[in-house]
């Protein structure tokens, strides 16, 4: 339904029109509201294809949860080799830099790899919120 410049009786009513227009603008702005940047922490090594598919699923979950996901293990393998120790070390360093830009760390799955453990430890040292989820994206508390 469009906004009308006239009231129900057909008289020009600019005050009401402007008020309703402002309300509509605020509602649109609320839909584009702030979204926190969250670090997606999940396994990469092993079955890398399957783990990358899971990471993409976790990122979609974060977007549906009104967040902006950051999953370096989806980005860096495109141009760095995890099997080369020097490149893995550099990738982990860059992971930690990006982790510091995020507001939260979201950990997915029950298996915590060495890389994930390092990311969680860094987040805890920085007093960042760390949230844990199952592979099905159900939040779980610490045991």
PDB file of C-alpha atoms in Angstrom:
ATOM      1  CA  UNK A   1       0.000   0.000   0.000  1.00  0.00           C
ATOM      2  CA  UNK A   2       1.424   3.370  -1.024  1.00  0.00           C
ATOM      3  CA  UNK A   3       1.497   6.451   1.126  1.00  0.00           C
ATOM      4  CA  UNK A   4      -1.008   9.159   0.339  1.00  0.00           C
ATOM      5  CA  UNK A   5      -0.488  12.871   0.820  1.00  0.00           C
ATOM      6  CA  UNK A   6      -4.157  13.341   1.676  1.00  0.00           C
ATOM      7  CA  UNK A   7      -6.008  12.167   4.739  1.00  0.00           C
ATOM      8  CA  UNK A   8      -9.056   9.891   4.719  1.00  0.00           C
ATOM      9  CA  UNK A   9     -11.337  12.838   3.979  1.00  0.00           C
ATOM     10  CA  UNK A  10      -9.288  13.883   0.957  1.00  0.00           C
ATOM     11  CA  UNK A  11      -7.582  16.929   2.519  1.00  0.00           C
ATOM     12  CA  UNK A  12      -3.881  17.571   1.930  1.00  0.00           C
ATOM     13  CA  UNK A  13      -2.048  16.459   5.109  1.00  0.00           C
ATOM     14  CA  UNK A  14       1.747  16.943   4.757  1.00  0.00           C
ATOM     15  CA  UNK A  15       2.531  16.385   8.464  1.00  0.00           C
ATOM     16  CA  UNK A  16       0.997  12.920   8.603  1.00  0.00           C
ATOM     17  CA  UNK A  17       2.497  12.047   5.219  1.00  0.00           C
ATOM     18  CA  UNK A  18       6.012  13.037   6.371  1.00  0.00           C
ATOM     19  CA  UNK A  19       5.595  11.139   9.655  1.00  0.00           C
ATOM     20  CA  UNK A  20       4.522   7.966   7.832  1.00  0.00           C
ATOM     21  CA  UNK A  21       7.321   8.409   5.305  1.00  0.00           C
ATOM     22  CA  UNK A  22       9.875   8.651   8.141  1.00  0.00           C
ATOM     23  CA  UNK A  23       8.469   5.512   9.767  1.00  0.00           C
ATOM     24  CA  UNK A  24       8.818   3.636   6.476  1.00  0.00           C
ATOM     25  CA  UNK A  25      12.428   4.849   6.085  1.00  0.00           C
ATOM     26  CA  UNK A  26      13.250   3.679   9.627  1.00  0.00           C
ATOM     27  CA  UNK A  27      11.752   0.259   8.934  1.00  0.00           C
ATOM     28  CA  UNK A  28      13.868  -0.096   5.792  1.00  0.00           C
ATOM     29  CA  UNK A  29      16.980   1.005   7.686  1.00  0.00           C
ATOM     30  CA  UNK A  30      16.268  -1.553  10.422  1.00  0.00           C
ATOM     31  CA  UNK A  31      16.293  -4.292   7.797  1.00  0.00           C
ATOM     32  CA  UNK A  32      19.807  -3.183   6.807  1.00  0.00           C
ATOM     33  CA  UNK A  33      20.885  -2.997  10.438  1.00  0.00           C
ATOM     34  CA  UNK A  34      24.341  -3.730  11.730  1.00  0.00           C
ATOM     35  CA  UNK A  35      25.644  -7.284  11.316  1.00  0.00           C
ATOM     36  CA  UNK A  36      28.581  -8.440  13.463  1.00  0.00           C
ATOM     37  CA  UNK A  37      31.618 -10.053  11.847  1.00  0.00           C
ATOM     38  CA  UNK A  38      31.997 -13.624  13.124  1.00  0.00           C
ATOM     39  CA  UNK A  39      34.976 -15.926  12.654  1.00  0.00           C
ATOM     40  CA  UNK A  40      34.012 -19.397  11.442  1.00  0.00           C
ATOM     41  CA  UNK A  41      36.192 -22.009  13.149  1.00  0.00           C
ATOM     42  CA  UNK A  42      35.830 -25.525  11.725  1.00  0.00           C
ATOM     43  CA  UNK A  43      38.116 -28.335  10.537  1.00  0.00           C
ATOM     44  CA  UNK A  44      39.977 -28.023   7.242  1.00  0.00           C
ATOM     45  CA  UNK A  45      42.590 -30.817   7.084  1.00  0.00           C
ATOM     46  CA  UNK A  46      41.681 -34.394   6.270  1.00  0.00           C
ATOM     47  CA  UNK A  47      38.742 -34.560   3.860  1.00  0.00           C
ATOM     48  CA  UNK A  48      39.273 -30.985   2.662  1.00  0.00           C
ATOM     49  CA  UNK A  49      36.500 -31.056   0.050  1.00  0.00           C
ATOM     50  CA  UNK A  50      33.909 -32.214   2.595  1.00  0.00           C
ATOM     51  CA  UNK A  51      35.251 -29.829   5.256  1.00  0.00           C
ATOM     52  CA  UNK A  52      35.072 -26.888   2.855  1.00  0.00           C
ATOM     53  CA  UNK A  53      31.466 -27.782   1.994  1.00  0.00           C
ATOM     54  CA  UNK A  54      30.662 -27.854   5.719  1.00  0.00           C
ATOM     55  CA  UNK A  55      32.373 -24.464   6.181  1.00  0.00           C
ATOM     56  CA  UNK A  56      30.238 -23.010   3.375  1.00  0.00           C
ATOM     57  CA  UNK A  57      27.162 -24.387   5.170  1.00  0.00           C
ATOM     58  CA  UNK A  58      28.301 -22.766   8.440  1.00  0.00           C
ATOM     59  CA  UNK A  59      28.797 -19.450   6.629  1.00  0.00           C
ATOM     60  CA  UNK A  60      25.270 -19.622   5.212  1.00  0.00           C
ATOM     61  CA  UNK A  61      24.022 -20.279   8.754  1.00  0.00           C
ATOM     62  CA  UNK A  62      25.868 -17.180   9.997  1.00  0.00           C
ATOM     63  CA  UNK A  63      24.317 -15.053   7.240  1.00  0.00           C
ATOM     64  CA  UNK A  64      20.850 -16.369   8.139  1.00  0.00           C
ATOM     65  CA  UNK A  65      21.687 -15.424  11.740  1.00  0.00           C
ATOM     66  CA  UNK A  66      22.220 -11.785  10.676  1.00  0.00           C
ATOM     67  CA  UNK A  67      26.025 -11.987  10.849  1.00  0.00           C
ATOM     68  CA  UNK A  68      28.874 -11.559   8.393  1.00  0.00           C
ATOM     69  CA  UNK A  69      30.925 -14.777   8.340  1.00  0.00           C
ATOM     70  CA  UNK A  70      34.682 -14.861   7.899  1.00  0.00           C
ATOM     71  CA  UNK A  71      36.117 -18.298   7.092  1.00  0.00           C
ATOM     72  CA  UNK A  72      39.798 -17.976   6.107  1.00  0.00           C
ATOM     73  CA  UNK A  73      40.015 -21.713   5.445  1.00  0.00           C
ATOM     74  CA  UNK A  74      37.706 -21.127   2.475  1.00  0.00           C
ATOM     75  CA  UNK A  75      39.891 -18.313   1.145  1.00  0.00           C
ATOM     76  CA  UNK A  76      43.557 -19.114   1.743  1.00  0.00           C
ATOM     77  CA  UNK A  77      43.623 -22.645   0.210  1.00  0.00           C
ATOM     78  CA  UNK A  78      42.821 -21.018  -3.121  1.00  0.00           C
ATOM     79  CA  UNK A  79      46.368 -19.647  -3.315  1.00  0.00           C
ATOM     80  CA  UNK A  80      48.319 -21.256  -0.460  1.00  0.00           C
ATOM     81  CA  UNK A  81      49.306 -24.890   0.089  1.00  0.00           C
ATOM     82  CA  UNK A  82      48.415 -26.274   3.525  1.00  0.00           C
ATOM     83  CA  UNK A  83      50.850 -29.158   2.945  1.00  0.00           C
ATOM     84  CA  UNK A  84      53.830 -26.760   2.794  1.00  0.00           C
ATOM     85  CA  UNK A  85      54.858 -25.959   6.375  1.00  0.00           C
ATOM     86  CA  UNK A  86      55.957 -22.367   5.651  1.00  0.00           C
ATOM     87  CA  UNK A  87      52.717 -21.589   3.826  1.00  0.00           C
ATOM     88  CA  UNK A  88      50.583 -23.183   6.546  1.00  0.00           C
ATOM     89  CA  UNK A  89      52.426 -21.144   9.174  1.00  0.00           C
ATOM     90  CA  UNK A  90      51.860 -17.935   7.214  1.00  0.00           C
ATOM     91  CA  UNK A  91      48.185 -18.822   6.682  1.00  0.00           C
ATOM     92  CA  UNK A  92      47.737 -19.407  10.425  1.00  0.00           C
ATOM     93  CA  UNK A  93      49.354 -16.031  11.121  1.00  0.00           C
ATOM     94  CA  UNK A  94      46.939 -14.356   8.700  1.00  0.00           C
ATOM     95  CA  UNK A  95      44.049 -16.297  10.292  1.00  0.00           C
ATOM     96  CA  UNK A  96      44.938 -14.781  13.651  1.00  0.00           C
ATOM     97  CA  UNK A  97      45.054 -11.266  12.198  1.00  0.00           C
ATOM     98  CA  UNK A  98      41.593 -11.716  10.712  1.00  0.00           C
ATOM     99  CA  UNK A  99      40.301 -13.326  13.907  1.00  0.00           C
ATOM    100  CA  UNK A 100      41.242 -10.130  15.744  1.00  0.00           C
ATOM    101  CA  UNK A 101      38.929  -8.129  13.466  1.00  0.00           C
ATOM    102  CA  UNK A 102      35.910 -10.256  14.400  1.00  0.00           C
ATOM    103  CA  UNK A 103      33.519  -9.812  17.316  1.00  0.00           C
ATOM    104  CA  UNK A 104      32.931 -13.497  17.984  1.00  0.00           C
ATOM    105  CA  UNK A 105      34.330 -16.911  17.154  1.00  0.00           C
ATOM    106  CA  UNK A 106      31.863 -19.617  16.192  1.00  0.00           C
ATOM    107  CA  UNK A 107      33.243 -23.152  16.574  1.00  0.00           C
ATOM    108  CA  UNK A 108      31.503 -25.928  14.620  1.00  0.00           C
ATOM    109  CA  UNK A 109      31.636 -29.683  15.189  1.00  0.00           C
ATOM    110  CA  UNK A 110      32.834 -31.868  18.027  1.00  0.00           C
ATOM    111  CA  UNK A 111      36.355 -32.494  16.704  1.00  0.00           C
ATOM    112  CA  UNK A 112      38.798 -29.683  17.475  1.00  0.00           C
ATOM    113  CA  UNK A 113      41.871 -29.709  15.230  1.00  0.00           C
ATOM    114  CA  UNK A 114      45.235 -28.222  16.236  1.00  0.00           C
ATOM    115  CA  UNK A 115      44.549 -25.140  14.100  1.00  0.00           C
ATOM    116  CA  UNK A 116      41.107 -24.694  15.634  1.00  0.00           C
ATOM    117  CA  UNK A 117      42.566 -25.056  19.137  1.00  0.00           C
ATOM    118  CA  UNK A 118      45.056 -22.270  18.367  1.00  0.00           C
ATOM    119  CA  UNK A 119      42.242 -20.022  17.103  1.00  0.00           C
ATOM    120  CA  UNK A 120      40.092 -20.706  20.172  1.00  0.00           C
ATOM    121  CA  UNK A 121      43.051 -20.044  22.483  1.00  0.00           C
ATOM    122  CA  UNK A 122      43.773 -16.723  20.729  1.00  0.00           C
ATOM    123  CA  UNK A 123      40.102 -15.691  21.003  1.00  0.00           C
ATOM    124  CA  UNK A 124      40.015 -16.549  24.708  1.00  0.00           C
ATOM    125  CA  UNK A 125      43.219 -14.565  25.338  1.00  0.00           C
ATOM    126  CA  UNK A 126      41.522 -11.593  23.660  1.00  0.00           C
ATOM    127  CA  UNK A 127      38.388 -12.132  25.789  1.00  0.00           C
ATOM    128  CA  UNK A 128      36.308 -12.653  22.664  1.00  0.00           C
ATOM    129  CA  UNK A 129      33.004 -14.521  22.901  1.00  0.00           C
ATOM    130  CA  UNK A 130      33.431 -18.095  21.668  1.00  0.00           C
ATOM    131  CA  UNK A 131      30.238 -19.938  20.756  1.00  0.00           C
ATOM    132  CA  UNK A 132      30.059 -23.664  20.076  1.00  0.00           C
ATOM    133  CA  UNK A 133      27.752 -25.343  17.562  1.00  0.00           C
ATOM    134  CA  UNK A 134      27.132 -28.869  16.360  1.00  0.00           C
ATOM    135  CA  UNK A 135      27.670 -29.787  12.720  1.00  0.00           C
ATOM    136  CA  UNK A 136      23.911 -29.202  12.373  1.00  0.00           C
ATOM    137  CA  UNK A 137      24.339 -25.598  13.562  1.00  0.00           C
ATOM    138  CA  UNK A 138      22.679 -26.167  16.940  1.00  0.00           C
ATOM    139  CA  UNK A 139      24.328 -24.140  19.698  1.00  0.00           C
ATOM    140  CA  UNK A 140      25.721 -26.125  22.603  1.00  0.00           C
ATOM    141  CA  UNK A 141      27.177 -25.019  25.895  1.00  0.00           C
ATOM    142  CA  UNK A 142      30.625 -25.923  27.120  1.00  0.00           C
ATOM    143  CA  UNK A 143      30.836 -29.312  28.773  1.00  0.00           C
TER     144      UNK A 143
END
